CSV table of C-alpha atoms in Angstrom, one decimal:
chain,number,residue,atom,x,y,z
S,1,LEU,CA,21.6,-5.6,28.1
S,2,GLU,CA,24.7,-3.6,29.1
S,3,SER,CA,26.8,-6.7,28.6
S,4,LEU,CA,25.3,-7.2,25.1
S,5,ARG,CA,26.0,-3.5,24.2
S,6,GLU,CA,29.6,-3.9,25.4
S,7,ALA,CA,30.1,-7.2,23.4
S,8,VAL,CA,28.7,-5.5,20.3
S,9,ARG,CA,31.0,-2.6,20.8
S,10,LEU,CA,34.0,-5.0,21.1
S,11,ASP,CA,33.1,-7.4,18.3
S,12,PRO,CA,30.0,-6.4,16.3
S,13,ALA,CA,30.5,-9.1,13.7
S,14,ARG,CA,30.2,-11.7,16.4
S,15,TYR,CA,27.6,-10.3,18.8
S,16,ALA,CA,25.3,-7.8,17.0
S,17,PRO,CA,21.9,-9.4,16.9
S,18,HIS,CA,20.8,-7.1,14.1
S,19,ASP,CA,21.9,-3.8,12.4
S,20,VAL,CA,22.5,-1.9,15.6
S,21,HIS,CA,23.5,1.2,13.8
S,22,LYS,CA,20.2,1.4,12.0
S,23,TYR,CA,18.2,0.1,15.0
S,24,PRO,CA,20.1,1.0,18.3
S,25,ILE,CA,18.7,-1.1,21.2
S,26,GLU,CA,16.8,0.7,23.9
S,27,ARG,CA,15.7,-2.4,25.9
S,28,LEU,CA,15.0,-6.1,25.7
S,29,LEU,CA,11.3,-6.8,25.3
S,30,GLY,CA,11.4,-10.6,25.6
S,31,ALA,CA,13.1,-13.8,24.5
S,32,GLY,CA,11.8,-17.2,23.6
S,33,GLY,CA,12.8,-20.4,21.9
S,34,MET,CA,13.3,-18.9,18.5
S,35,GLY,CA,14.9,-15.6,19.3
S,36,CYS,CA,14.4,-12.3,21.1
S,37,ALA,CA,12.7,-9.0,20.6
S,38,PHE,CA,14.2,-5.6,21.3
S,39,LEU,CA,12.7,-2.1,21.6
S,40,CYS,CA,14.9,0.0,19.3
S,41,ARG,CA,15.1,3.5,17.9
S,42,ASP,CA,14.8,3.6,14.1
S,43,ALA,CA,17.8,5.9,13.3
S,44,VAL,CA,16.5,6.8,9.9
S,45,PHE,CA,12.8,7.6,10.7
S,46,GLU,CA,13.4,8.5,14.3
S,47,ARG,CA,10.7,6.4,15.7
S,48,GLN,CA,10.6,3.3,18.0
S,49,ALA,CA,10.5,-0.1,16.4
S,50,VAL,CA,10.4,-3.7,17.6
S,51,VAL,CA,13.3,-5.7,16.2
S,52,LYS,CA,12.8,-9.5,16.3
S,53,THR,CA,16.1,-11.4,16.0
S,54,PHE,CA,16.7,-15.1,15.7
S,55,TRP,CA,19.0,-17.4,17.6
S,56,LYS,CA,20.0,-19.6,14.7
S,57,ALA,CA,20.8,-18.7,11.1
S,58,ARG,CA,17.9,-19.4,8.7
S,59,ARG,CA,18.6,-21.0,5.4
S,60,GLY,CA,16.5,-20.6,2.2
S,61,SER,CA,15.2,-18.0,-0.1
S,62,LEU,CA,14.4,-14.5,1.2
S,63,GLN,CA,10.7,-15.4,0.9
S,64,GLU,CA,11.3,-18.4,3.3
S,65,ILE,CA,13.6,-16.6,5.7
S,66,PHE,CA,11.2,-13.6,6.1
S,67,ALA,CA,8.0,-15.6,5.8
S,68,GLU,CA,6.7,-14.1,9.1
S,69,ALA,CA,7.1,-10.5,7.8
S,70,ARG,CA,5.4,-11.5,4.6
S,71,ILE,CA,2.5,-13.0,6.5
S,72,MET,CA,2.1,-9.9,8.7
S,73,ALA,CA,2.2,-7.6,5.7
S,74,ARG,CA,-0.7,-9.5,4.1
S,75,LEU,CA,-3.0,-9.0,7.0
S,76,PRO,CA,-5.4,-6.0,7.2
S,77,ASP,CA,-4.4,-3.0,9.3
S,78,GLY,CA,-5.5,-3.1,13.0
S,79,HIS,CA,-4.9,-6.8,13.5
S,80,VAL,CA,-1.1,-7.1,13.9
S,81,PRO,CA,1.9,-4.8,14.1
S,82,LYS,CA,3.1,-4.0,10.6
S,83,PRO,CA,6.5,-5.0,9.4
S,84,LEU,CA,8.8,-2.1,8.6
S,85,ASP,CA,12.0,-3.6,7.4
S,86,TYR,CA,14.1,-6.8,7.4
S,87,GLY,CA,17.7,-7.5,7.0
S,88,PHE,CA,20.7,-9.4,8.2
S,89,ALA,CA,23.4,-8.8,10.8
S,90,HIS,CA,26.9,-10.2,9.9
S,91,GLY,CA,26.5,-11.2,6.3
S,92,GLN,CA,23.4,-13.4,5.9
S,93,GLU,CA,23.9,-15.3,9.1
S,94,ARG,CA,21.5,-13.4,11.5
S,95,PRO,CA,18.2,-12.4,10.0
S,96,TYR,CA,16.0,-9.8,11.7
S,97,ILE,CA,12.6,-8.2,11.2
S,98,ALA,CA,11.7,-4.6,12.3
S,99,MET,CA,8.0,-4.0,13.1
S,100,GLU,CA,6.0,-1.1,14.2
S,101,TYR,CA,6.0,-0.5,18.0
S,102,LEU,CA,2.5,-0.2,19.4
S,103,GLU,CA,2.7,2.3,22.2
S,104,GLY,CA,0.9,1.5,25.4
S,105,TYR,CA,0.2,-2.2,24.6
S,106,VAL,CA,1.1,-4.9,27.1
S,107,ASP,CA,1.3,-8.6,26.3
S,108,GLY,CA,-1.7,-10.6,27.7
S,109,GLU,CA,0.4,-12.7,30.1
S,110,ALA,CA,1.8,-9.6,31.7
S,111,TRP,CA,-1.6,-7.9,31.7
S,112,LEU,CA,-3.2,-10.9,33.5
S,113,ALA,CA,-0.3,-11.1,36.0
S,114,ALA,CA,-0.7,-7.4,36.9
S,115,ARG,CA,-4.5,-7.0,36.8
S,116,GLY,CA,-5.9,-10.5,37.2
S,117,ALA,CA,-8.7,-12.1,35.2
S,118,LEU,CA,-10.6,-10.0,32.7
S,119,SER,CA,-14.2,-9.0,33.5
S,120,LEU,CA,-16.9,-10.8,31.4
S,121,ALA,CA,-17.4,-7.7,29.2
S,122,ASP,CA,-13.6,-7.3,28.6
S,123,GLY,CA,-13.2,-11.0,28.0
S,124,LEU,CA,-16.0,-11.0,25.4
S,125,GLY,CA,-14.5,-7.9,23.8
S,126,VAL,CA,-11.1,-9.4,23.6
S,127,GLY,CA,-12.6,-12.7,22.2
S,128,VAL,CA,-14.5,-10.8,19.5
S,129,GLN,CA,-11.4,-8.9,18.4
S,130,VAL,CA,-9.3,-12.1,18.4
S,131,ALA,CA,-11.9,-13.9,16.3
S,132,GLN,CA,-12.0,-11.0,13.9
S,133,SER,CA,-8.2,-11.0,13.6
S,134,LEU,CA,-8.1,-14.7,13.1
S,135,HIS,CA,-10.9,-14.5,10.5
S,136,ALA,CA,-8.8,-11.9,8.6
S,137,ALA,CA,-5.7,-14.1,8.9
S,138,HIS,CA,-7.6,-17.2,7.7
S,139,ASP,CA,-9.0,-15.2,4.7
S,140,ALA,CA,-5.3,-14.5,4.0
S,141,LYS,CA,-4.7,-18.3,4.2
S,142,VAL,CA,-2.8,-18.0,7.5
S,143,ALA,CA,-3.2,-20.1,10.6
S,144,HIS,CA,-1.4,-18.7,13.7
S,145,LEU,CA,-0.7,-22.1,15.5
S,146,ASP,CA,0.6,-20.5,18.7
S,147,LEU,CA,-2.2,-18.3,20.1
S,148,LYS,CA,-1.9,-17.7,23.8
S,149,PRO,CA,-2.1,-14.7,26.2
S,150,ALA,CA,1.6,-13.8,25.6
S,151,ASN,CA,0.9,-13.4,21.9
S,152,LEU,CA,-1.9,-10.9,22.4
S,153,LEU,CA,-1.1,-7.3,23.0
S,154,LEU,CA,-3.7,-5.4,25.0
S,155,LYS,CA,-4.3,-1.7,25.6
S,156,GLN,CA,-7.0,0.0,27.6
S,157,THR,CA,-8.8,2.6,25.4
S,158,PRO,CA,-11.9,4.7,26.2
S,159,SER,CA,-14.1,2.1,24.3
S,160,GLY,CA,-12.5,-0.9,26.0
S,161,LEU,CA,-9.5,-3.2,25.5
S,162,ALA,CA,-7.8,-3.0,22.1
S,163,VAL,CA,-6.1,-6.2,20.9
S,164,ARG,CA,-3.3,-7.0,18.4
S,165,ILE,CA,-1.9,-10.4,17.7
S,166,ILE,CA,1.9,-11.0,17.6
S,167,ASP,CA,4.4,-13.7,16.9
S,168,PHE,CA,3.4,-15.4,13.7
S,169,GLY,CA,6.7,-17.3,13.9
S,170,LEU,CA,4.9,-20.7,13.8
S,171,ALA,CA,2.2,-19.6,11.4
S,172,ARG,CA,1.5,-21.5,8.2
S,173,VAL,CA,0.5,-20.0,5.0
S,174,ALA,CA,-1.4,-22.2,2.5
S,175,GLU,CA,0.1,-21.3,-0.9
S,176,ARG,CA,-3.0,-22.6,-2.6
S,177,LEU,CA,-6.1,-24.3,-1.3
S,178,GLY,CA,-5.5,-27.9,-0.6
S,179,GLY,CA,-1.8,-27.4,-1.5
S,180,THR,CA,1.4,-27.3,0.4
S,181,SER,CA,2.2,-24.7,3.0
S,182,ILE,CA,5.4,-23.0,4.1
S,183,GLN,CA,6.3,-22.6,7.7
S,184,ALA,CA,7.5,-19.3,9.1
S,185,SER,CA,9.4,-20.6,12.1
């Protein structure tokens, strides 16, 4: 992270993964095949945000480039982190999406590694919430296509585990029933 910060300082046009003046990087949250996610400080609203950046430039209309943010904005509250902003670093070569940061949530893979298997009651509670979230997504004509523990955020609450689904990067949205779909990858 320090090397990235130094590279951005020396040549922001070449190395800035997103608008680092608007969203200064606090830490790296994770990286995958499509890009990486940073915990950032929203300089305008003075709150934390997750900024998802992409390794490769995306081509197409704004609706195609930011399809994942559009998908997430269509889903009801309480199922996914809400998109806050989108933009480009270095002209239109590096798109990014800023999303709300969910304090205290841990991805399911890290949760299982740290705490082991869920109890039957917790597993059933997680399953019900995931089913409710997928039902809401399907009502919005969205299929996630990459659901796995790492794409579930978990948080212990007094009433049990709370669940949010992340990473709709592979989701498909049916534009009309029986019609074509666009891919948000």
